[in-house]
Amino acid sequence: MKVTSAVAGTLLGASLLLGISGTPPRQVPAAPQPGNGTGGWSWPLAPVPPVVRTFDPPAQRWLSGHRGADLGAEPGTAVRAPAGGIVSFVGVIVDRPVLVIDHGAGLRSSFEPVRSSLGVGAIVATGDEIGMVGTGAHCDRLCLHWGLRLFEEYVDPLLTIRDMRPSILLPKQGP
Ligand SMILES: [Zn+2]
C-alpha cells in the first residue's frame, strides 16, 4: 500500500508552524534558522561519514524499525552538534550512552553511543564538539546512531542536511 500521508513544507518550516503547540520553544542563540541558505545543519561527524543504515520508520509506533540514521564512525571520533541547541539529556539508556540536543521548535537530536562531558543545559552551536563516539552501537559495524524527533514523531535526520529544497515531504510511515 502506498502511503501518501505526509507533512508538507520544509522540516524547519513545519517545526516552526508546529512550535505553537506544546511547551514554548526555548530561546537558543544558535538555534537553526530556516532561510539562511544552508538550513543551519551540518553532519555530526567530519569528514562526511558513510551512511551505514538509513532511516526506516515502522508502520506503527509499537513496531520495530530504525528510527534514525547510522553513520559509520570509529569509537573515539568527535561528535559535533548538527545544529545549535541545548543539551537536554546525557545518560545511559539500557546499555548505551546517549546524548540529546533540544534544538528548539520541537526538534530534538539524539546520538548514541556518545560519551560526553557536557551536562544537561549546556548550550551548543552548530559544529561544537559534544562528545566522542562510544562503543555499544546497535549496528553491525561501528557507527553513530542519529535520531531526530519533531515533537514525538521520528523524522529522517539526513533530510536536514541532504535536501534543503524549499519543499520536502516527510513520510510519516514507511513505504
Ligand atoms: Zn541506528
Tab-separated table of N, CA and C and ligand atoms in Angstrom:
chain	number	residue	atom	x	y	z
A	1	MET	N	0.851	-1.195	0.000
A	1	MET	CA	0.000	0.000	0.000
A	1	MET	C	0.874	1.227	0.000
A	2	LYS	N	0.540	2.118	-0.878
A	2	LYS	CA	1.328	3.347	-0.921
A	2	LYS	C	0.763	4.345	0.085
A	3	VAL	N	1.606	4.762	0.938
A	3	VAL	CA	1.173	5.707	1.970
A	3	VAL	C	1.485	7.119	1.497
A	4	THR	N	0.491	7.919	1.413
A	4	THR	CA	0.710	9.275	0.917
A	4	THR	C	0.624	10.301	2.027
A	5	SER	N	0.297	9.849	3.222
A	5	SER	CA	0.205	10.801	4.317
A	5	SER	C	1.558	11.438	4.545
A	6	ALA	N	1.576	12.714	4.529
A	6	ALA	CA	2.860	13.386	4.663
A	6	ALA	C	2.665	14.760	5.267
A	7	VAL	N	3.697	15.243	5.806
A	7	VAL	CA	3.689	16.598	6.326
A	7	VAL	C	4.356	17.472	5.282
A	8	ALA	N	3.607	18.408	4.733
A	8	ALA	CA	4.154	19.262	3.688
A	8	ALA	C	4.954	20.392	4.305
A	9	GLY	N	5.803	20.923	3.500
A	9	GLY	CA	6.606	22.051	3.948
A	9	GLY	C	7.971	21.600	4.389
A	10	THR	N	8.827	22.509	4.589
A	10	THR	CA	10.162	22.129	4.995
A	10	THR	C	10.146	21.626	6.422
A	11	LEU	N	11.116	20.856	6.714
A	11	LEU	CA	11.241	20.333	8.075
A	11	LEU	C	11.279	21.472	9.076
A	12	LEU	N	12.089	22.429	8.795
A	12	LEU	CA	12.212	23.531	9.735
A	12	LEU	C	10.958	24.389	9.724
A	13	GLY	N	10.414	24.593	8.530
A	13	GLY	CA	9.203	25.395	8.445
A	13	GLY	C	8.069	24.743	9.206
A	14	ALA	N	7.946	23.440	9.004
A	14	ALA	CA	6.876	22.728	9.694
A	14	ALA	C	7.082	22.799	11.195
A	15	SER	N	8.324	22.673	11.601
A	15	SER	CA	8.574	22.685	13.035
A	15	SER	C	8.233	24.036	13.625
A	16	LEU	N	8.475	25.077	12.853
A	16	LEU	CA	8.151	26.399	13.369
A	16	LEU	C	6.643	26.571	13.471
A	17	LEU	N	5.951	26.035	12.452
A	17	LEU	CA	4.491	26.139	12.485
A	17	LEU	C	3.924	25.364	13.661
A	18	LEU	N	4.528	24.210	13.904
A	18	LEU	CA	4.045	23.363	14.986
A	18	LEU	C	4.540	23.853	16.337
A	19	GLY	N	5.426	24.790	16.288
A	19	GLY	CA	6.023	25.264	17.524
A	19	GLY	C	5.054	25.963	18.444
A	20	ILE	N	3.864	26.249	17.922
A	20	ILE	CA	2.909	26.961	18.766
A	20	ILE	C	2.243	26.039	19.763
A	21	SER	N	2.371	24.715	19.530
A	21	SER	CA	1.743	23.787	20.464
A	21	SER	C	2.792	23.258	21.425
A	22	GLY	N	2.307	22.652	22.477
A	22	GLY	CA	3.228	22.093	23.457
A	22	GLY	C	3.936	23.192	24.216
A	23	THR	N	5.050	22.821	24.780
A	23	THR	CA	5.790	23.801	25.538
A	23	THR	C	6.432	24.793	24.584
A	24	PRO	N	6.477	26.028	24.937
A	24	PRO	CA	7.079	27.015	24.044
A	24	PRO	C	8.558	26.736	23.874
A	25	PRO	N	9.043	26.830	22.629
A	25	PRO	CA	10.474	26.578	22.420
A	25	PRO	C	11.321	27.590	23.173
A	26	ARG	N	12.356	27.065	23.770
A	26	ARG	CA	13.251	27.972	24.485
A	26	ARG	C	14.063	28.790	23.500
A	27	GLN	N	14.443	29.928	23.920
A	27	GLN	CA	15.247	30.774	23.052
A	27	GLN	C	16.697	30.310	23.102
A	28	VAL	N	17.175	29.851	21.970
A	28	VAL	CA	18.556	29.383	21.883
A	28	VAL	C	19.286	30.282	20.895
A	29	PRO	N	20.342	30.911	21.312
A	29	PRO	CA	21.030	31.844	20.415
A	29	PRO	C	21.437	31.222	19.091
A	30	ALA	N	21.869	29.970	19.133
A	30	ALA	CA	22.392	29.351	17.926
A	30	ALA	C	21.390	28.408	17.280
A	31	ALA	N	20.119	28.575	17.600
A	31	ALA	CA	19.110	27.679	17.042
A	31	ALA	C	19.104	27.762	15.521
A	32	PRO	N	18.805	26.638	14.866
A	32	PRO	CA	18.788	26.653	13.406
A	32	PRO	C	17.743	27.616	12.881
A	33	GLN	N	18.103	28.334	11.892
A	33	GLN	CA	17.193	29.305	11.300
A	33	GLN	C	16.922	28.921	9.850
A	34	PRO	N	15.660	28.777	9.488
A	34	PRO	CA	15.354	28.490	8.093
A	34	PRO	C	15.612	29.716	7.238
A	35	GLY	N	15.923	29.460	5.996
A	35	GLY	CA	16.034	30.560	5.060
A	35	GLY	C	17.382	31.241	5.041
A	36	ASN	N	18.363	30.664	5.712
A	36	ASN	CA	19.676	31.294	5.680
A	36	ASN	C	20.570	30.706	4.597
A	37	GLY	N	19.969	29.882	3.765
A	37	GLY	CA	20.710	29.364	2.628
A	37	GLY	C	21.314	27.997	2.870
A	38	THR	N	21.637	27.690	4.093
A	38	THR	CA	22.237	26.396	4.373
A	38	THR	C	21.340	25.536	5.240
A	39	GLY	N	20.332	26.130	5.813
A	39	GLY	CA	19.488	25.385	6.722
A	39	GLY	C	20.079	25.330	8.116
A	40	GLY	N	21.348	25.658	8.223
A	40	GLY	CA	21.959	25.715	9.549
A	40	GLY	C	22.324	24.369	10.133
A	41	TRP	N	22.233	23.311	9.342
A	41	TRP	CA	22.548	21.983	9.861
A	41	TRP	C	23.803	21.457	9.184
A	42	SER	N	24.519	20.640	9.915
A	42	SER	CA	25.711	20.026	9.346
A	42	SER	C	25.822	18.599	9.847
A	43	TRP	N	26.682	17.830	9.200
A	43	TRP	CA	26.911	16.447	9.635
A	43	TRP	C	27.484	16.458	11.056
A	44	PRO	N	27.098	15.495	11.865
A	44	PRO	CA	27.657	15.426	13.214
A	44	PRO	C	29.046	14.819	13.264
A	45	LEU	N	29.538	14.392	12.120
A	45	LEU	CA	30.871	13.803	12.048
A	45	LEU	C	31.626	14.449	10.895
A	46	ALA	N	32.930	14.550	11.036
A	46	ALA	CA	33.753	15.073	9.958
A	46	ALA	C	34.941	14.136	9.757
A	47	PRO	N	35.324	13.846	8.503
A	47	PRO	CA	34.636	14.268	7.276
A	47	PRO	C	33.279	13.600	7.142
A	48	VAL	N	32.555	13.923	6.069
A	48	VAL	CA	31.217	13.369	5.868
A	48	VAL	C	31.271	11.846	5.980
A	49	PRO	N	30.513	11.284	6.905
A	49	PRO	CA	30.601	9.837	7.164
A	49	PRO	C	29.770	9.019	6.176
A	50	PRO	N	30.116	7.735	6.026
A	50	PRO	CA	29.250	6.856	5.251
A	50	PRO	C	27.962	6.586	6.037
A	51	VAL	N	26.869	6.462	5.320
A	51	VAL	CA	25.603	6.111	5.970
A	51	VAL	C	25.497	4.589	5.968
A	52	VAL	N	25.629	4.013	7.141
A	52	VAL	CA	25.648	2.562	7.275
A	52	VAL	C	24.229	2.005	7.172
A	53	ARG	N	23.294	2.726	7.763
A	53	ARG	CA	21.893	2.282	7.720
A	53	ARG	C	21.010	3.515	7.690
A	54	THR	N	20.053	3.509	6.801
A	54	THR	CA	19.203	4.683	6.634
A	54	THR	C	17.991	4.626	7.563
A	55	PHE	N	17.288	5.725	7.596
A	55	PHE	CA	16.065	5.859	8.379
A	55	PHE	C	15.000	4.915	7.827
A	56	ASP	N	14.411	4.131	8.700
A	56	ASP	CA	13.400	3.161	8.273
A	56	ASP	C	12.343	3.061	9.356
A	57	PRO	N	11.449	4.041	9.404
A	57	PRO	CA	10.481	4.076	10.496
A	57	PRO	C	9.476	2.946	10.377
A	58	PRO	N	9.000	2.449	11.500
A	58	PRO	CA	7.999	1.380	11.470
A	58	PRO	C	6.646	1.925	11.017
A	59	ALA	N	5.805	1.022	10.520
A	59	ALA	CA	4.476	1.430	10.071
A	59	ALA	C	3.615	1.881	11.255
A	60	GLN	N	3.894	1.338	12.410
A	60	GLN	CA	3.188	1.735	13.631
A	60	GLN	C	4.218	1.978	14.713
A	61	ARG	N	3.846	2.833	15.633
A	61	ARG	CA	4.804	3.221	16.663
A	61	ARG	C	5.364	2.041	17.442
A	62	TRP	N	4.514	1.045	17.646
A	62	TRP	CA	4.927	-0.051	18.523
A	62	TRP	C	5.711	-1.135	17.793
A	63	LEU	N	5.822	-1.007	16.494
A	63	LEU	CA	6.587	-1.990	15.743
A	63	LEU	C	8.061	-1.601	15.715
A	64	SER	N	8.864	-2.595	15.382
A	64	SER	CA	10.284	-2.293	15.306
A	64	SER	C	10.591	-1.614	13.974
A	65	GLY	N	11.653	-0.888	13.957
A	65	GLY	CA	12.076	-0.189	12.751
A	65	GLY	C	13.407	0.450	13.062
A	66	HIS	N	13.764	1.395	12.267
A	66	HIS	CA	15.011	2.101	12.538
A	66	HIS	C	14.715	3.586	12.575
A	67	ARG	N	14.688	4.113	13.784
A	67	ARG	CA	14.235	5.487	13.992
A	67	ARG	C	15.407	6.468	13.964
A	68	GLY	N	16.176	6.388	12.913
A	68	GLY	CA	17.308	7.293	12.801
A	68	GLY	C	18.197	6.848	11.659
A	69	ALA	N	19.380	7.401	11.636
A	69	ALA	CA	20.356	7.036	10.617
A	69	ALA	C	21.646	6.631	11.324
A	70	ASP	N	22.266	5.580	10.812
A	70	ASP	CA	23.546	5.138	11.367
A	70	ASP	C	24.677	5.624	10.474
A	71	LEU	N	25.607	6.303	11.101
A	71	LEU	CA	26.748	6.860	10.379
A	71	LEU	C	28.001	6.106	10.802
A	72	GLY	N	28.754	5.658	9.826
A	72	GLY	CA	29.969	4.915	10.132
A	72	GLY	C	30.955	5.780	10.898
A	73	ALA	N	31.437	5.273	12.025
A	73	ALA	CA	32.382	6.038	12.832
A	73	ALA	C	33.105	5.126	13.790
A	74	GLU	N	34.388	5.356	13.928
A	74	GLU	CA	35.184	4.607	14.888
A	74	GLU	C	34.955	5.168	16.286
A	75	PRO	N	35.000	4.301	17.290
A	75	PRO	CA	34.934	4.828	18.666
A	75	PRO	C	36.042	5.854	18.887
A	76	GLY	N	35.715	6.912	19.560
A	76	GLY	CA	36.684	7.964	19.816
A	76	GLY	C	36.590	9.128	18.847
A	77	THR	N	35.821	8.931	17.770
A	77	THR	CA	35.638	10.021	16.808
A	77	THR	C	34.824	11.141	17.454
A	78	ALA	N	35.233	12.378	17.207
A	78	ALA	CA	34.498	13.519	17.766
A	78	ALA	C	33.115	13.610	17.141
A	79	VAL	N	32.122	13.860	17.989
A	79	VAL	CA	30.747	14.071	17.530
A	79	VAL	C	30.436	15.553	17.687
A	80	ARG	N	29.850	16.132	16.647
A	80	ARG	CA	29.592	17.566	16.646
A	80	ARG	C	28.097	17.848	16.558
A	81	ALA	N	27.707	18.954	17.156
A	81	ALA	CA	26.292	19.327	17.108
A	81	ALA	C	25.907	19.635	15.661
A	82	PRO	N	24.851	18.986	15.158
A	82	PRO	CA	24.441	19.245	13.776
A	82	PRO	C	23.737	20.592	13.621
A	83	ALA	N	23.288	21.109	14.744
A	83	ALA	CA	22.648	22.420	14.776
A	83	ALA	C	22.707	22.903	16.221
A	84	GLY	N	22.492	24.159	16.392
A	84	GLY	CA	22.553	24.706	17.743
A	84	GLY	C	21.420	24.196	18.613
A	85	GLY	N	21.628	24.294	19.907
A	85	GLY	CA	20.578	23.868	20.820
A	85	GLY	C	21.078	23.763	22.240
A	86	ILE	N	20.279	23.102	23.045
A	86	ILE	CA	20.594	22.901	24.452
A	86	ILE	C	20.623	21.408	24.732
A	87	VAL	N	21.663	20.960	25.385
A	87	VAL	CA	21.733	19.554	25.772
A	87	VAL	C	20.619	19.276	26.784
A	88	SER	N	19.750	18.342	26.428
A	88	SER	CA	18.600	18.078	27.291
A	88	SER	C	18.667	16.729	27.997
A	89	PHE	N	19.603	15.888	27.580
A	89	PHE	CA	19.766	14.597	28.256
A	89	PHE	C	21.166	14.090	28.015
A	90	VAL	N	21.785	13.616	29.069
A	90	VAL	CA	23.059	12.905	28.955
A	90	VAL	C	22.970	11.738	29.917
A	91	GLY	N	23.078	10.541	29.416
A	91	GLY	CA	22.982	9.403	30.315
A	91	GLY	C	22.991	8.106	29.544
A	92	VAL	N	22.698	7.048	30.262
A	92	VAL	CA	22.736	5.724	29.674
A	92	VAL	C	21.311	5.200	29.545
A	93	ILE	N	20.949	4.783	28.340
A	93	ILE	CA	19.656	4.159	28.111
A	93	ILE	C	19.919	2.701	27.782
A	94	VAL	N	19.389	1.822	28.586
A	94	VAL	CA	19.671	0.397	28.553
A	94	VAL	C	21.178	0.225	28.769
A	95	ASP	N	21.936	0.076	27.705
A	95	ASP	CA	23.369	-0.113	27.891
A	95	ASP	C	24.178	0.830	27.024
A	96	ARG	N	23.519	1.862	26.485
A	96	ARG	CA	24.225	2.747	25.562
A	96	ARG	C	24.223	4.177	26.086
A	97	PRO	N	25.385	4.837	26.024
A	97	PRO	CA	25.435	6.244	26.414
A	97	PRO	C	24.759	7.109	25.347
A	98	VAL	N	23.850	7.945	25.786
A	98	VAL	CA	23.022	8.741	24.871
A	98	VAL	C	23.136	10.215	25.223
A	99	LEU	N	23.154	11.049	24.193
A	99	LEU	CA	23.126	12.492	24.386
A	99	LEU	C	22.024	13.067	23.494
A	100	VAL	N	21.223	13.943	24.080
A	100	VAL	CA	20.112	14.546	23.334
A	100	VAL	C	20.289	16.057	23.309
A	101	ILE	N	20.100	16.634	22.132
A	101	ILE	CA	20.132	18.086	21.980
A	101	ILE	C	18.735	18.567	21.608
A	102	ASP	N	18.231	19.512	22.379
A	102	ASP	CA	16.961	20.149	22.061
A	102	ASP	C	17.269	21.373	21.204
A	103	HIS	N	16.857	21.312	19.921
A	103	HIS	CA	17.173	22.405	19.005
A	103	HIS	C	16.132	23.521	19.059
A	104	GLY	N	15.107	23.328	19.860
A	104	GLY	CA	14.006	24.280	19.867
A	104	GLY	C	13.014	23.943	18.769
A	105	ALA	N	11.861	24.569	18.810
A	105	ALA	CA	10.819	24.369	17.794
A	105	ALA	C	10.411	22.909	17.673
A	106	GLY	N	10.559	22.149	18.753
A	106	GLY	CA	10.099	20.770	18.742
A	106	GLY	C	11.082	19.766	18.197
A	107	LEU	N	12.247	20.214	17.761
A	107	LEU	CA	13.240	19.313	17.165
A	107	LEU	C	14.267	18.879	18.199
A	108	ARG	N	14.455	17.573	18.296
A	108	ARG	CA	15.455	17.022	19.208
A	108	ARG	C	16.285	15.966	18.493
A	109	SER	N	17.594	16.118	18.591
A	109	SER	CA	18.506	15.106	18.063
A	109	SER	C	18.965	14.217	19.209
A	110	SER	N	19.048	12.919	18.942
A	110	SER	CA	19.652	12.020	19.926
A	110	SER	C	20.791	11.274	19.249
A	111	PHE	N	21.865	11.116	20.012
A	111	PHE	CA	23.044	10.429	19.494
A	111	PHE	C	23.426	9.307	20.437
A	112	GLU	N	23.800	8.168	19.857
A	112	GLU	CA	24.279	7.056	20.652
A	112	GLU	C	25.139	6.148	19.784
A	113	PRO	N	26.131	5.504	20.320
A	113	PRO	CA	26.657	5.737	21.672
A	113	PRO	C	27.594	6.950	21.664
A	114	VAL	N	27.373	7.851	22.589
A	114	VAL	CA	28.225	9.039	22.692
A	114	VAL	C	28.617	9.253	24.154
A	115	ARG	N	29.903	9.371	24.356
A	115	ARG	CA	30.399	9.707	25.689
A	115	ARG	C	30.708	11.186	25.703
A	116	SER	N	30.158	11.881	26.687
A	116	SER	CA	30.270	13.329	26.696
A	116	SER	C	30.534	13.838	28.094
A	117	SER	N	31.271	14.930	28.141
A	117	SER	CA	31.488	15.586	29.433
A	117	SER	C	30.506	16.736	29.627
A	118	LEU	N	29.650	16.946	28.627
A	118	LEU	CA	28.668	18.017	28.752
A	118	LEU	C	27.570	17.614	29.727
A	119	GLY	N	26.954	18.599	30.313
A	119	GLY	CA	25.843	18.339	31.207
A	119	GLY	C	24.557	18.883	30.623
A	120	VAL	N	23.447	18.475	31.228
A	120	VAL	CA	22.154	18.988	30.792
A	120	VAL	C	22.143	20.511	30.966
A	121	GLY	N	21.683	21.187	29.932
A	121	GLY	CA	21.628	22.643	29.983
A	121	GLY	C	22.750	23.318	29.225
A	122	ALA	N	23.737	22.525	28.812
A	122	ALA	CA	24.839	23.110	28.044
A	122	ALA	C	24.317	23.607	26.697
A	123	ILE	N	24.728	24.799	26.334
A	123	ILE	CA	24.316	25.369	25.047
A	123	ILE	C	25.401	25.087	24.021
A	124	VAL	N	24.973	24.547	22.883
A	124	VAL	CA	25.928	24.207	21.835
A	124	VAL	C	25.537	24.898	20.536
A	125	ALA	N	26.549	25.212	19.757
A	125	ALA	CA	26.339	25.800	18.437
A	125	ALA	C	26.662	24.752	17.380
A	126	THR	N	26.214	24.985	16.188
A	126	THR	CA	26.496	24.068	15.080
A	126	THR	C	27.990	23.810	14.979
A	127	GLY	N	28.364	22.550	14.959
A	127	GLY	CA	29.764	22.187	14.812
A	127	GLY	C	30.517	22.037	16.114
A	128	ASP	N	29.904	22.432	17.219
A	128	ASP	CA	30.574	22.274	18.508
A	128	ASP	C	30.756	20.790	18.822
A	129	GLU	N	31.890	20.462	19.384
A	129	GLU	CA	32.112	19.076	19.782
A	129	GLU	C	31.267	18.775	21.012
A	130	ILE	N	30.480	17.705	20.930
A	130	ILE	CA	29.588	17.367	22.037
A	130	ILE	C	30.001	16.086	22.733
A	131	GLY	N	30.979	15.383	22.181
A	131	GLY	CA	31.423	14.149	22.814
A	131	GLY	C	32.167	13.294	21.811
A	132	MET	N	32.334	12.045	22.183
A	132	MET	CA	33.034	11.111	21.317
A	132	MET	C	32.180	9.862	21.121
A	133	VAL	N	32.324	9.277	19.941
A	133	VAL	CA	31.623	8.028	19.670
A	133	VAL	C	32.107	6.973	20.657
A	134	GLY	N	31.161	6.330	21.307
A	134	GLY	CA	31.497	5.276	22.259
A	134	GLY	C	31.337	3.914	21.636
A	135	THR	N	31.224	2.926	22.476
A	135	THR	CA	31.017	1.569	21.979
A	135	THR	C	29.622	1.112	22.399
A	136	GLY	N	29.148	0.075	21.740
A	136	GLY	CA	27.827	-0.447	22.063
A	136	GLY	C	26.776	-0.050	21.057
A	137	ALA	N	27.221	0.408	19.880
A	137	ALA	CA	26.257	0.781	18.846
A	137	ALA	C	25.450	-0.439	18.443
A	138	HIS	N	24.253	-0.178	17.945
A	138	HIS	CA	23.377	-1.307	17.630
A	138	HIS	C	23.534	-1.793	16.200
A	139	CYS	N	24.444	-1.187	15.451
A	139	CYS	CA	24.635	-1.676	14.084
A	139	CYS	C	25.769	-2.692	14.051
A	140	ASP	N	25.830	-3.412	12.967
A	140	ASP	CA	26.840	-4.458	12.852
A	140	ASP	C	28.243	-3.870	12.861
A	141	ARG	N	28.348	-2.758	12.141
A	141	ARG	CA	29.651	-2.110	12.112
A	141	ARG	C	29.683	-1.013	13.166
A	142	LEU	N	30.837	-0.440	13.367
A	142	LEU	CA	30.963	0.667	14.301
A	142	LEU	C	30.215	1.863	13.723
A	143	CYS	N	29.401	2.476	14.540
A	143	CYS	CA	28.614	3.567	14.000
A	143	CYS	C	28.113	4.505	15.093
A	144	LEU	N	27.614	5.618	14.613
A	144	LEU	CA	26.921	6.583	15.451
A	144	LEU	C	25.466	6.608	14.993
A	145	HIS	N	24.557	6.377	15.920
A	145	HIS	CA	23.136	6.450	15.591
A	145	HIS	C	22.643	7.867	15.868
A	146	TRP	N	22.014	8.470	14.852
A	146	TRP	CA	21.452	9.824	14.983
A	146	TRP	C	19.947	9.739	14.792
A	147	GLY	N	19.239	10.020	15.831
A	147	GLY	CA	17.779	10.073	15.744
A	147	GLY	C	17.324	11.523	15.789
A	148	LEU	N	16.244	11.819	15.098
A	148	LEU	CA	15.705	13.186	15.121
A	148	LEU	C	14.197	13.104	15.302
A	149	ARG	N	13.730	13.835	16.304
A	149	ARG	CA	12.292	13.860	16.544
A	149	ARG	C	11.748	15.265	16.321
A	150	LEU	N	10.604	15.313	15.689
A	150	LEU	CA	9.837	16.553	15.600
A	150	LEU	C	8.661	16.338	16.540
A	151	PHE	N	8.736	16.913	17.702
A	151	PHE	CA	7.851	16.571	18.813
A	151	PHE	C	7.975	15.069	19.045
A	152	GLU	N	6.920	14.284	18.973
A	152	GLU	CA	7.060	12.859	19.272
A	152	GLU	C	7.228	12.017	18.014
A	153	GLU	N	7.312	12.666	16.868
A	153	GLU	CA	7.414	11.941	15.605
A	153	GLU	C	8.877	11.842	15.176
A	154	TYR	N	9.323	10.618	14.910
A	154	TYR	CA	10.684	10.477	14.393
A	154	TYR	C	10.713	10.854	12.920
A	155	VAL	N	11.700	11.621	12.542
A	155	VAL	CA	11.875	12.004	11.141
A	155	VAL	C	13.301	11.644	10.728
A	156	ASP	N	13.538	11.688	9.442
A	156	ASP	CA	14.853	11.314	8.924
A	156	ASP	C	15.843	12.452	9.164
A	157	PRO	N	16.834	12.224	10.005
A	157	PRO	CA	17.769	13.318	10.299
A	157	PRO	C	18.552	13.781	9.075
A	158	LEU	N	18.713	12.879	8.107
A	158	LEU	CA	19.526	13.263	6.948
A	158	LEU	C	18.805	14.262	6.051
A	159	LEU	N	17.490	14.383	6.220
A	159	LEU	CA	16.767	15.399	5.445
A	159	LEU	C	17.245	16.803	5.809
A	160	THR	N	17.736	16.964	7.012
A	160	THR	CA	18.187	18.292	7.424
A	160	THR	C	19.443	18.702	6.669
A	161	ILE	N	20.181	17.723	6.198
A	161	ILE	CA	21.469	18.003	5.569
A	161	ILE	C	21.425	17.822	4.068
A	162	ARG	N	20.794	16.743	3.657
A	162	ARG	CA	20.939	16.344	2.271
A	162	ARG	C	20.016	17.082	1.323
A	163	ASP	N	18.897	17.514	1.810
A	163	ASP	CA	17.908	18.039	0.878
A	163	ASP	C	17.254	19.267	1.484
A	164	MET	N	17.731	20.392	1.081
A	164	MET	CA	17.183	21.617	1.634
A	164	MET	C	16.348	22.360	0.598
A	165	ARG	N	15.700	21.573	-0.273
A	165	ARG	CA	14.799	22.215	-1.223
A	165	ARG	C	13.707	22.948	-0.448
A	166	PRO	N	13.065	23.899	-1.117
A	166	PRO	CA	12.022	24.654	-0.415
A	166	PRO	C	10.916	23.774	0.135
A	167	SER	N	10.611	22.686	-0.552
A	167	SER	CA	9.529	21.838	-0.082
A	167	SER	C	10.007	20.403	0.042
A	168	ILE	N	9.823	19.833	1.204
A	168	ILE	CA	10.206	18.450	1.449
A	168	ILE	C	8.991	17.717	2.008
A	169	LEU	N	8.722	16.549	1.450
A	169	LEU	CA	7.640	15.729	2.001
A	169	LEU	C	8.254	14.771	2.998
A	170	LEU	N	7.749	14.816	4.191
A	170	LEU	CA	8.259	13.947	5.238
A	170	LEU	C	7.291	12.773	5.393
A	171	PRO	N	7.709	11.591	4.960
A	171	PRO	CA	6.811	10.437	5.122
A	171	PRO	C	6.551	10.171	6.604
A	172	LYS	N	5.313	9.990	6.959
A	172	LYS	CA	5.002	9.669	8.342
A	172	LYS	C	5.115	8.175	8.590
A	173	GLN	N	5.051	7.407	7.495
A	173	GLN	CA	5.126	5.968	7.649
A	173	GLN	C	6.005	5.405	6.552
A	174	GLY	N	6.396	4.175	6.720
A	174	GLY	CA	7.251	3.541	5.735
A	174	GLY	C	6.505	3.242	4.451
A	175	PRO	N	7.225	2.827	3.417
A	175	PRO	CA	6.599	2.565	2.113
A	175	PRO	C	5.685	1.352	2.162
B	1	ZN	ZN	20.615	3.200	14.330
